Short mmCIF file of C-alpha atoms in Angstrom, two decimals:
data_model
loop_
_atom_site.label_atom_id
_atom_site.label_comp_id
_atom_site.label_asym_id
_atom_site.label_seq_id
_atom_site.Cartn_x
_atom_site.Cartn_y
_atom_site.Cartn_z
CA VAL A 232 24.65 -20.52 -13.69
CA ILE A 233 22.29 -19.03 -16.14
CA LEU A 234 19.87 -21.53 -14.93
CA ALA A 235 20.39 -20.40 -11.12
CA LEU A 236 20.24 -16.10 -12.40
CA ARG A 237 17.39 -17.33 -14.24
CA VAL A 238 15.62 -19.30 -11.40
CA ARG A 239 15.65 -17.24 -8.49
CA PRO A 240 13.85 -17.40 -5.56
CA PRO A 241 12.91 -13.39 -4.10
CA LYS A 242 14.61 -11.38 -2.79
CA ARG A 243 14.56 -10.23 0.79
CA SER A 244 13.74 -6.89 -0.21
CA GLU A 245 10.78 -8.13 -2.91
CA THR A 246 9.28 -9.73 -0.31
CA PHE A 247 9.16 -6.82 2.30
CA GLU A 248 8.09 -4.49 0.11
CA ALA A 249 5.23 -6.59 -1.02
CA GLU A 250 3.86 -7.54 2.39
CA ALA A 251 4.49 -3.96 3.93
CA THR A 252 2.97 -1.43 1.22
CA PRO A 253 -0.83 -2.64 2.05
CA HIS A 254 0.08 -1.34 5.34
CA LEU A 255 1.15 2.14 4.58
CA ASP A 256 -1.94 3.87 5.32
CA ALA A 257 -2.30 2.36 8.73
CA LEU A 258 1.30 2.94 9.50
CA HIS A 259 1.07 6.71 8.50
CA ARG A 260 -2.21 7.02 10.43
CA THR A 261 -1.06 5.63 13.46
CA ALA A 262 1.79 7.26 13.45
CA ALA A 263 0.64 10.40 13.01
CA ARG A 264 -1.41 9.47 15.85
CA LEU A 265 1.30 8.63 18.05
CA LEU A 266 2.73 12.19 17.59
CA SER A 267 -0.85 13.96 19.06
CA GLY A 268 -0.82 15.23 15.01
CA ARG A 269 2.41 17.17 15.68
CA ASP A 270 4.68 17.15 12.35
CA GLY A 271 7.18 13.97 12.08
CA ALA A 272 4.91 10.73 10.88
CA ASP A 273 6.65 10.83 7.44
CA ASP A 274 9.69 10.50 9.17
CA LEU A 275 8.42 8.14 11.73
CA VAL A 276 7.08 5.61 9.73
CA GLN A 277 9.95 5.24 7.32
CA GLU A 278 12.77 4.96 10.53
CA ALA A 279 10.10 2.44 11.53
CA LEU A 280 10.11 0.86 7.92
CA LEU A 281 13.76 0.95 7.50
CA LYS A 282 13.86 -0.65 10.92
CA ALA A 283 11.02 -3.20 10.34
CA TYR A 284 13.73 -4.14 6.55
CA ARG A 285 16.73 -4.37 9.23
CA PHE A 286 14.81 -6.78 11.01
CA PHE A 287 12.60 -8.69 9.25
CA HIS A 288 13.97 -11.79 9.33
CA THR A 289 12.60 -11.51 12.90
CA TRP A 290 9.29 -11.61 11.83
CA THR A 291 7.41 -15.90 11.64
CA PRO A 292 5.61 -15.98 8.46
CA GLY A 293 2.08 -16.85 8.92
CA THR A 294 2.31 -14.50 11.94
CA ASN A 295 0.74 -11.53 11.77
CA PHE A 296 2.49 -9.19 9.81
CA LYS A 297 0.74 -5.78 10.54
CA ALA A 298 0.93 -6.04 14.53
CA TRP A 299 4.99 -7.19 14.32
CA LEU A 300 5.02 -3.92 11.86
CA PHE A 301 3.29 -1.70 14.62
CA ARG A 302 5.22 -2.84 17.32
CA VAL A 303 8.63 -2.08 14.72
CA LEU A 304 6.58 1.74 14.97
CA TYR A 305 6.05 1.71 18.31
CA THR A 306 9.21 0.55 19.35
CA THR A 307 10.87 3.39 17.08
CA PHE A 308 8.21 6.22 18.33
CA VAL A 309 9.12 5.46 22.06
CA SER A 310 13.03 5.55 21.21
CA GLY A 311 12.49 8.87 19.77
CA THR A 312 10.39 10.44 21.90
CA ARG A 313 12.97 9.87 24.48
CA ALA A 314 14.70 12.68 23.43
CA ALA A 315 11.38 14.91 22.85
CA PRO A 316 8.57 14.24 25.30
CA PRO A 317 4.80 14.08 23.62
CA LYS A 318 2.97 17.08 24.30
CA ALA A 319 -0.72 15.02 25.59
CA VAL A 320 -0.51 13.77 29.77
CA ASP A 321 1.55 11.70 30.11
CA LEU A 322 0.65 8.62 31.99
CA ALA A 323 2.07 10.07 35.81
CA ALA A 324 -1.15 12.17 35.25
CA ALA A 325 -3.14 8.98 34.74
CA PRO A 326 -2.05 6.46 37.05
CA GLU A 327 -3.21 2.89 36.40
CA PRO A 328 -6.25 2.06 37.91
CA THR A 329 -6.59 -0.70 40.82
CA ALA A 330 -10.19 -1.06 39.51
CA SER A 331 -11.21 -5.02 38.11
CA VAL A 332 -11.92 -4.89 34.89
CA ASP A 333 -15.68 -5.65 35.78
CA GLU A 334 -15.60 -2.05 37.42
CA LEU A 335 -13.98 -0.47 34.70
CA LEU A 336 -17.02 -1.63 32.00
CA LYS A 337 -19.60 -0.90 34.75
CA GLU A 338 -18.37 2.40 34.67
CA LEU A 339 -18.19 2.95 31.08
CA ASP A 340 -21.83 2.27 30.80
CA ARG A 341 -22.35 5.02 32.78
CA GLY A 342 -24.77 7.79 31.45
CA ASP A 343 -27.55 7.64 28.50
CA ALA A 344 -26.05 5.35 25.47
CA LYS A 345 -28.10 7.70 23.00
CA GLU A 346 -25.87 11.04 24.06
CA ARG A 347 -23.50 9.53 23.84
CA GLU A 348 -24.18 8.53 20.38
CA ARG A 349 -24.98 11.79 19.74
CA ALA A 350 -21.86 13.89 21.18
CA VAL A 351 -19.56 11.54 18.42
CA PHE A 352 -22.11 12.00 15.36
CA GLU A 353 -21.93 15.67 15.97
CA ALA A 354 -18.42 15.46 15.76
CA VAL A 355 -16.64 16.06 12.88
CA ASP A 356 -13.64 14.57 11.94
CA GLU A 357 -11.22 16.80 13.30
CA ARG A 358 -12.59 17.63 16.12
CA ILE A 359 -12.69 13.33 16.52
CA LYS A 360 -9.12 13.13 16.19
CA ARG A 361 -8.46 16.49 18.75
CA ALA A 362 -10.27 14.42 21.16
CA VAL A 363 -8.12 10.93 20.27
CA ASP A 364 -4.80 13.45 20.45
CA ASP A 365 -5.92 14.39 23.61
CA LEU A 366 -5.59 11.11 25.66
CA PRO A 367 -2.59 10.04 27.33
CA GLU A 368 -0.09 8.71 25.39
CA ASP A 369 -0.23 4.83 26.07
CA LEU A 370 -4.25 5.31 26.19
CA ARG A 371 -3.92 6.94 22.97
CA THR A 372 -2.02 3.88 21.83
CA VAL A 373 -4.76 0.95 22.51
CA PHE A 374 -7.71 2.81 21.82
CA VAL A 375 -6.20 3.30 17.85
CA LEU A 376 -4.84 -0.09 17.58
CA ASN A 377 -7.68 -1.60 18.79
CA THR A 378 -10.15 1.07 17.21
CA VAL A 379 -9.20 1.55 14.22
CA GLU A 380 -6.48 -0.77 13.29
CA ASP A 381 -8.47 -4.06 14.70
CA LEU A 382 -5.76 -5.87 16.54
CA LYS A 383 -7.44 -8.16 19.21
CA TYR A 384 -6.10 -7.91 22.88
CA ARG A 385 -3.34 -10.43 22.83
CA GLU A 386 -1.59 -8.66 19.47
CA ILE A 387 -1.87 -5.48 21.51
CA ALA A 388 0.15 -6.59 24.29
CA ASP A 389 2.64 -8.04 22.08
CA VAL A 390 2.88 -4.27 20.01
CA LEU A 391 3.62 -2.71 23.66
CA ASP A 392 5.02 -5.28 25.49
CA VAL A 393 2.31 -4.71 28.61
CA PRO A 394 0.22 -8.00 30.15
CA LEU A 395 -3.23 -8.50 28.31
CA GLY A 396 -5.31 -6.81 31.73
CA THR A 397 -3.45 -3.18 31.27
CA VAL A 398 -4.25 -3.35 27.60
CA MET A 399 -8.27 -4.15 28.46
CA SER A 400 -7.66 -1.28 31.84
CA ARG A 401 -6.33 1.66 29.13
CA LEU A 402 -8.84 1.16 26.18
CA PHE A 403 -11.72 1.51 28.78
CA ARG A 404 -10.50 4.42 30.13
CA ALA A 405 -9.23 5.15 26.47
CA ARG A 406 -12.81 5.07 25.78
CA ARG A 407 -14.63 6.87 28.77
CA ARG A 408 -11.86 9.74 27.87
CA LEU A 409 -12.91 10.14 24.62
CA GLN A 410 -16.96 10.02 25.62
CA ASP A 411 -16.14 12.36 28.19
CA ARG A 412 -14.04 14.83 25.31
CA LEU A 413 -16.58 14.86 23.06
CA ALA A 414 -19.33 15.26 25.31
CA GLU A 415 -17.31 18.28 26.64
CA PHE A 416 -17.04 19.75 22.73
CA ALA A 417 -20.54 18.64 22.18
CA ARG A 418 -21.25 21.15 25.59
CA ASP A 419 -18.96 23.87 24.14
CA GLU A 420 -19.77 23.76 21.16
CA GLY A 421 -23.87 24.29 22.27
CA VAL A 422 -22.68 26.77 24.23
CA ARG A 423 -20.77 28.86 21.30
CA CYS A 424 -24.23 28.41 19.43
CA ALA A 425 -26.62 29.96 21.93
CA GLY A 426 -23.63 32.36 22.48
CA ASP A 427 -23.76 33.43 18.73
CA ALA A 428 -27.49 33.22 18.46
CA SER A 429 -27.70 36.14 21.07
CA VAL B 105 -27.23 -14.45 30.92
CA ASN B 106 -28.76 -11.31 32.60
CA CYS B 107 -29.10 -7.76 30.83
CA SER B 108 -26.13 -7.13 34.08
CA ASP B 109 -24.21 -9.48 31.96
CA CYS B 110 -24.87 -8.65 28.83
CA ARG B 111 -23.87 -4.74 29.56
CA ARG B 112 -20.40 -5.89 31.09
CA SER B 113 -19.47 -8.00 27.70
CA LEU B 114 -20.82 -5.05 25.54
CA HIS B 115 -17.36 -4.26 24.41
CA PRO B 116 -15.26 -7.60 24.85
CA TYR B 117 -18.21 -8.72 22.48
CA LEU B 118 -17.53 -5.87 20.05
CA ASP B 119 -14.09 -6.54 20.05
CA ASP B 120 -14.83 -10.36 19.23
CA GLU B 121 -12.38 -11.00 22.25
CA LEU B 122 -15.51 -13.49 24.05
CA GLU B 123 -15.13 -17.06 23.75
CA VAL B 124 -17.57 -18.56 21.72
CA ARG B 125 -19.62 -20.20 24.06
CA ASP B 126 -20.49 -16.79 25.61
CA HIS B 127 -20.71 -15.05 22.73
CA VAL B 128 -23.62 -17.20 21.60
CA ALA B 129 -24.87 -16.33 25.07
CA ILE B 130 -24.79 -12.96 24.04
CA LEU B 131 -26.45 -13.06 21.04
CA GLU B 132 -28.67 -15.25 22.24
CA HIS B 133 -30.11 -12.70 25.00
CA LEU B 134 -29.43 -9.11 22.61
CA ASP B 135 -32.21 -11.48 20.37
CA ARG B 136 -34.63 -11.22 23.14
CA CYS B 137 -33.52 -8.18 24.98
CA GLY B 138 -34.84 -5.00 23.18
CA PRO B 139 -33.39 -2.26 26.15
CA CYS B 140 -29.94 -4.58 25.40
CA ARG B 141 -29.65 -4.57 21.92
CA ASP B 142 -30.26 -0.42 22.13
CA VAL B 143 -27.10 -0.46 23.89
CA TYR B 144 -25.44 -2.59 21.25
CA GLY B 145 -26.42 -1.11 18.69
CA SER B 146 -25.22 2.45 20.08
CA GLU B 147 -22.53 1.72 20.90
CA GLY B 148 -21.95 -0.53 17.59
CA ARG B 149 -22.50 2.57 15.14
CA ILE B 150 -20.26 4.61 18.04
CA ARG B 151 -17.32 2.70 16.79
CA SER B 152 -18.10 2.82 13.21
CA ARG B 153 -18.53 6.42 13.49
CA LEU B 154 -14.87 7.00 15.28
CA LYS B 155 -13.22 4.54 13.13
CA GLU B 156 -14.21 6.04 9.99
CA SER B 157 -13.25 9.30 11.50
CA LEU B 158 -10.10 8.05 12.24
CA ALA B 159 -9.32 5.80 8.98
CA LYS B 160 -9.46 8.41 6.54
CA ASP B 161 -6.04 9.40 6.61
CA ARG B 162 -4.12 7.93 3.93
CA CYS B 163 -0.46 7.75 3.73
CA PRO B 164 1.13 10.23 1.37
CA VAL B 165 2.72 9.47 -1.50
CA ARG B 166 5.85 11.06 -1.18
CA VAL B 167 5.96 8.38 1.44
CA ALA B 168 5.19 5.13 -0.38
CA VAL B 169 7.48 6.54 -3.29
CA ALA B 170 11.05 6.84 -0.33
CA PHE B 171 10.03 3.55 0.74
CA ALA B 172 10.03 2.24 -2.85
CA LYS B 173 13.16 4.24 -3.78
CA SER B 174 14.65 2.55 -0.73
CA MET B 175 13.62 -0.66 -1.48
CA ARG B 176 14.89 -0.42 -5.28
CA GLY B 177 17.99 0.92 -3.56
CA GLU B 178 18.35 -2.24 -1.23
CA ARG B 179 17.31 -4.94 -4.24
CA LEU B 180 20.37 -3.97 -6.39
CA ARG B 181 22.42 -4.18 -3.63
CA GLU B 182 21.40 -7.25 -2.76
CA SER B 183 21.59 -8.64 -6.59
CA TRP B 184 25.20 -7.83 -6.66
CA LEU B 185 26.18 -9.62 -2.98
CA ARG B 186 23.77 -12.66 -3.76
CA PHE B 187 25.34 -12.49 -7.15
CA LEU B 188 29.16 -11.56 -6.49
CA PRO B 189 30.76 -15.00 -7.27
CA ALA B 190 28.80 -15.77 -9.95
CA ALA B 191 28.80 -12.63 -11.84
CA ALA B 192 32.74 -12.28 -11.73
CA ALA B 193 32.75 -15.80 -13.00
CA VAL B 194 30.17 -15.03 -15.61
CA ALA B 195 31.85 -11.37 -16.69
CA ALA B 196 35.11 -12.73 -17.36
CA THR B 197 34.11 -14.90 -19.25
CA LEU B 198 32.08 -12.63 -21.36
CA VAL B 199 34.79 -10.53 -21.69
CA ALA B 200 36.94 -13.27 -23.27
CA ALA B 201 33.74 -14.22 -25.41
CA VAL B 202 32.89 -10.82 -26.59
CA ALA B 203 36.62 -10.22 -27.23
CA VAL B 204 37.00 -13.28 -29.13
CA ARG B 205 33.02 -11.87 -31.42
CA HIS B 206 34.68 -8.62 -31.59
CA ALA B 207 37.48 -9.93 -33.31
CA ILE B 208 35.63 -12.10 -36.15
CA VAL B 209 32.48 -10.32 -36.66
CA SER B 210 33.25 -6.44 -36.14
CA ASP B 211 30.28 -5.56 -37.68
CA ARG B 212 27.70 -7.66 -37.05
CA GLN B 213 25.88 -5.77 -34.04
CA GLY B 214 22.46 -5.88 -33.53
CA PRO B 215 19.86 -3.16 -34.87
CA PHE B 216 19.37 -2.02 -31.01
CA ASP B 217 21.41 -2.74 -27.93
CA PRO B 218 19.34 -1.64 -24.86
CA TRP B 219 22.05 -1.75 -22.44
CA SER B 220 24.42 0.91 -24.50
CA ILE B 221 22.19 3.63 -23.18
CA GLY B 222 23.71 3.69 -19.05
CA VAL B 223 20.80 0.92 -18.22
CA ASP B 224 21.25 0.34 -14.07
CA ALA B 225 20.76 -3.07 -13.70
CA PRO B 226 22.71 -5.17 -13.24
CA PRO B 227 20.75 -8.74 -12.12
CA ALA B 228 18.55 -8.51 -15.10
CA ARG B 229 22.22 -7.72 -17.97
CA LEU B 230 23.63 -10.96 -16.34
CA ARG B 231 20.59 -12.47 -16.86
CA TYR B 232 19.64 -11.77 -20.38
CA ALA B 233 23.41 -11.00 -21.44
CA SER B 234 23.06 -14.35 -23.22
CA ARG B 235 20.32 -13.22 -25.21
CA PHE B 236 21.64 -9.85 -26.36
CA SER B 237 24.79 -11.67 -27.48
CA GLU B 238 22.94 -13.97 -29.73
CA PRO B 239 24.13 -12.65 -33.36
CA GLY B 240 21.11 -11.77 -35.93
CA ARG B 241 19.25 -11.23 -32.83
CA CYS B 242 16.86 -8.50 -32.00
CA PRO B 243 16.02 -8.04 -28.63
CA ARG B 244 13.26 -6.37 -29.34
CA THR B 245 11.55 -9.79 -30.63
CA ALA B 246 13.56 -11.54 -28.28
CA HIS B 247 11.94 -10.16 -25.55
CA GLY B 248 8.55 -10.63 -27.00
CA PRO B 249 5.65 -7.92 -27.43
CA PHE B 250 6.04 -5.76 -24.01
CA VAL B 251 9.62 -4.78 -24.91
CA ALA B 252 8.38 -3.63 -27.89
CA TRP B 253 5.57 -2.02 -26.82
CA ALA B 254 7.39 -0.22 -24.29
CA GLU B 255 10.15 0.53 -27.02
CA ALA B 256 7.16 2.50 -29.36
CA ARG B 257 4.76 4.11 -27.01
CA TYR B 258 8.18 5.68 -25.29
CA ASP B 259 10.31 6.96 -27.64
CA ASP B 260 7.66 8.66 -29.33
CA LEU B 261 5.38 9.35 -26.10
CA VAL B 262 8.06 11.84 -24.54
CA ARG B 263 8.15 13.88 -26.87
CA ASP B 264 4.64 14.41 -28.63
CA VAL B 265 2.10 13.11 -25.93
CA VAL B 266 3.74 13.25 -22.93
CA ALA B 267 5.25 16.55 -23.28
CA ASN B 268 1.84 18.37 -23.79
CA GLU B 269 0.08 15.96 -21.23
CA GLU B 270 -2.09 15.46 -23.90
CA PRO B 271 -4.46 12.12 -23.90
CA LEU B 272 -3.14 8.91 -25.95
CA THR B 273 -5.08 9.39 -29.09
CA CYS B 274 -5.48 7.79 -32.63
CA ALA B 275 -3.76 11.15 -33.89
CA HIS B 276 -0.85 10.57 -32.18
CA LEU B 277 -1.11 7.09 -33.76
CA HIS B 278 -1.32 8.12 -37.22
CA ALA B 279 1.50 10.28 -36.82
CA TRP B 280 3.70 7.17 -35.36
CA ARG B 281 2.48 5.13 -37.76
CA GLU B 282 3.97 8.04 -40.81
CA ARG B 283 7.18 7.38 -39.28
CA GLY B 284 7.02 3.95 -39.66
CA ARG B 285 6.09 3.13 -35.96
CA LYS B 286 4.24 -0.76 -35.92
CA MET B 287 1.09 0.87 -33.62
CA TYR B 288 -2.22 0.48 -35.29
CA CYS B 289 -5.34 3.21 -34.45
CA PRO B 290 -8.08 1.45 -32.71
CA ASP B 291 -10.15 3.07 -35.03
CA GLU B 292 -9.31 0.62 -37.45
CA PHE B 293 -8.24 -3.12 -35.31
CA PHE B 294 -9.88 -2.43 -31.64
CA PRO B 295 -13.34 -1.40 -32.03
CA ALA B 296 -14.25 -3.79 -29.15
CA ALA B 297 -11.33 -2.59 -27.24
CA LYS B 298 -12.39 1.08 -27.49
CA GLU B 299 -16.38 0.56 -27.19
CA ALA B 300 -14.74 -1.22 -23.79
CA VAL B 301 -13.38 1.28 -22.53
CA GLY B 302 -15.43 4.54 -24.18
CA ARG B 303 -11.99 5.34 -25.60
CA ASP B 304 -9.22 5.00 -27.91
CA VAL B 305 -6.39 2.82 -27.25
CA CYS B 306 -3.53 2.43 -28.35
CA LEU B 307 -1.36 -0.81 -29.00
CA PRO B 308 1.23 -2.58 -30.79
CA LYS B 309 1.45 -5.24 -33.31
CA ALA B 310 2.58 -7.44 -31.40
CA PHE B 311 -0.68 -7.09 -28.92
CA LEU B 312 -3.62 -7.13 -32.66
CA GLU B 313 -1.57 -10.20 -33.67
CA GLY B 314 -0.81 -12.49 -30.36
CA GLY B 315 -3.56 -10.78 -27.95
CA ARG B 316 -7.61 -10.74 -27.06
CA VAL B 317 -8.08 -6.81 -26.12
CA VAL B 318 -11.23 -6.58 -23.75
CA GLY B 319 -11.58 -3.49 -21.32
CA GLY B 320 -12.11 -3.18 -17.83
CA GLU B 321 -11.84 -0.74 -15.17
CA ILE B 322 -10.12 -0.30 -11.70
CA LEU B 323 -11.12 2.45 -8.67
CA SER B 324 -8.88 5.13 -8.34
CA PHE B 325 -7.64 6.84 -4.91
CA ASP B 326 -10.38 8.62 -5.12
CA GLY B 327 -13.28 6.01 -5.99
CA LYS B 328 -13.55 6.64 -9.77
CA PRO B 329 -13.17 4.18 -12.41
CA VAL B 330 -10.11 3.95 -14.50
CA PRO B 331 -10.84 2.57 -17.53
CA GLU B 332 -7.71 -0.17 -18.44
CA VAL B 333 -6.89 -2.16 -21.20
CA ILE B 334 -6.62 -5.89 -21.03
CA VAL B 335 -4.89 -7.83 -23.63
CA ALA B 336 -5.19 -11.22 -22.76
CA PHE B 337 -2.44 -14.04 -24.18
CA PRO B 338 -2.30 -17.72 -23.78
CA ASP B 339 0.42 -17.42 -21.01
CA ARG B 340 -0.58 -13.13 -19.09
CA GLU B 341 -2.51 -10.59 -19.82
CA VAL B 342 -1.11 -7.13 -19.83
CA VAL B 343 -3.05 -4.41 -18.09
CA ILE B 344 -1.88 -0.70 -19.19
CA TYR B 345 -3.65 2.39 -17.32
CA ASP B 346 -3.36 5.77 -18.36
CA MET B 347 -3.28 6.96 -15.19
CA PRO B 348 -1.12 9.37 -13.87
CA VAL B 349 1.46 8.10 -10.74
CA ASP B 350 0.93 10.37 -8.23
CA ALA B 351 -2.49 9.13 -8.06
CA VAL B 352 -1.56 5.57 -7.03
CA LYS B 353 -0.87 5.16 -3.46
CA PRO B 354 -0.90 2.30 -2.07
CA GLY B 355 -4.82 1.67 -2.15
CA ASN B 356 -5.32 1.02 -5.70
CA LEU B 357 -1.84 -0.67 -5.67
CA HIS B 358 -3.47 -3.09 -3.57
CA GLU B 359 -6.39 -3.03 -5.87
CA VAL B 360 -4.19 -3.74 -8.48
CA VAL B 361 -2.15 -6.41 -6.31
CA LYS B 362 -5.77 -7.98 -5.67
CA LYS B 363 -6.92 -8.43 -9.41
CA ALA B 364 -3.99 -10.64 -9.69
CA PRO B 365 -3.54 -13.24 -6.90
CA SER B 366 0.04 -14.47 -7.61
CA ALA B 367 1.51 -10.60 -7.55
CA LYS B 368 4.46 -10.69 -5.67
CA THR B 369 6.00 -7.40 -6.66
CA VAL B 370 4.96 -3.54 -6.54
CA HIS B 371 7.81 -1.85 -8.43
CA THR B 372 7.43 2.19 -8.26
CA CYS B 373 9.41 4.31 -9.39
CA PRO B 374 9.31 7.67 -8.74
CA GLU B 375 11.82 9.32 -10.90
CA CYS B 376 10.53 7.94 -13.75
CA ASP B 377 6.77 8.21 -13.15
CA VAL B 378 6.44 4.16 -13.52
CA VAL B 379 4.42 1.70 -11.56
CA VAL B 380 4.47 -1.98 -12.62
CA VAL B 381 3.10 -4.66 -11.17
CA SER B 382 4.36 -8.04 -12.20
CA CYS B 383 2.83 -11.90 -11.17
CA ALA B 384 2.48 -14.63 -13.04
CA GLU B 385 -0.57 -14.07 -15.12
CA ARG B 386 -0.39 -10.21 -15.48
CA VAL B 387 1.39 -7.26 -16.06
CA VAL B 388 0.42 -3.71 -15.50
CA VAL B 389 1.84 -0.92 -16.03
CA MET B 390 0.72 2.18 -15.09
CA VAL B 391 1.82 5.61 -16.76
CA SER B 392 2.17 9.04 -15.71
CA ARG B 393 2.13 11.75 -18.54
CA GLN B 394 5.59 13.54 -16.53
CA LEU B 395 7.60 10.82 -18.19
CA ARG B 396 11.66 11.61 -17.50
CA ASP B 397 13.94 11.06 -20.02
CA TRP B 398 15.64 7.85 -18.88
CA SER B 399 12.73 6.43 -17.63
CA ARG B 400 12.31 3.67 -20.84
CA HIS B 401 15.71 2.20 -18.67
CA TRP B 402 14.01 1.57 -16.03
CA ILE B 403 10.75 0.12 -18.09
CA TYR B 404 13.43 -1.88 -20.06
CA GLU B 405 14.70 -3.49 -16.92
CA LYS B 406 11.29 -4.38 -15.53
CA ALA B 407 10.47 -6.19 -18.77
CA SER B 408 13.48 -7.78 -19.22
CA SER B 409 12.42 -9.44 -15.99
CA PHE B 410 8.56 -10.91 -16.64
#
């Protein structure tokens, strides 16, 4: 009995803690973006972690644990927001496009690349966050998972349980809207500066 | 691939979602096309800027700590559930053995019994019950240098150093020596360690006898280097950081774990302000200067499982 007690396999909670701890930053900042910067990211992350621990046995070792955690976070978020709808524009206000991916790509590449770059680089961190938070929830989620958390299209599709094409189209629309929003901010700032000067 | 194809592949390329063949074709085109290269470069910089801005946020310590606490609770629960049948058998045996021992040699109690002070660690208690029951063997030496270090450190550190939020210095060690503690001053015994970390370090005698001391540093959560003292033994290293536990975030815990490839567990205990990372090669202990009275219970528990 003593031998069995000494040579024990790692406990389930130990394994889970070791796997999850490196992703706490990513979970929390994604939760903050899912909530559009509203309060509640702490609670959402804690609830998601508890749920993930409860369903830890469903994760397949060797697969992307981070993507799996995001799936749990997202489902927790969705089940929580059914009672309290998010502040941002609902998907109904931004219907899925009928255009093909090729057309969307072409659309995204419009305008002057240098101007787009300048708008982004002139924006302070808070403004960038606000621009992302202003995106509709579905676009925002895809954008954050792709651009900030480096998930592949296929992994995002699994997290959100949507087709691959939907991920791509949402991503392109998110980028376009973000560009527009940052350009608006840049213009507003320019107007305000001119007004201040006068 | 012409310029139009190249522009259409901009985002899938940057997302690393193209087939290898297409990826190479785009690379070749970018090699010879300046305008396309500019567009790709611009978009790449935009993405980096957005990511840099959005990925700055860190998980608050309170959330990390709450998570660690809940996992610790789960561990205790799991331990009890897992060992329930064995525990019943062992408990019955122990009760009988202790009763017999007390009846025969009631005055042969060991000099130190950590379990008599309310330790809440059922698995460790079970695992090491046999060692504690060995007559005439001090649990301190039975557990090796780390427990001796923890014991010496916590007894007085709580009163003299932690309460006043002072850095640990030679003066404390001298004071401890006067009280008969087996701690030695780095000025006398660890000049190399002091030189390596740029300040005084305190180490128990056991380290002096068995270990090789080297200095190093890790980066704290805000990117500042924090000195570390590494004592290398043949079987493992013990690393000590004098770092407040509220400066420990998942980011730098990860940094610590990266330095020890076989690290399996990271234990954080918010109540006692101690973080312990344990693995095959090393034991990392980060100690806050705001320890509470019962913190040593917890560190005994961790120490006994190294």
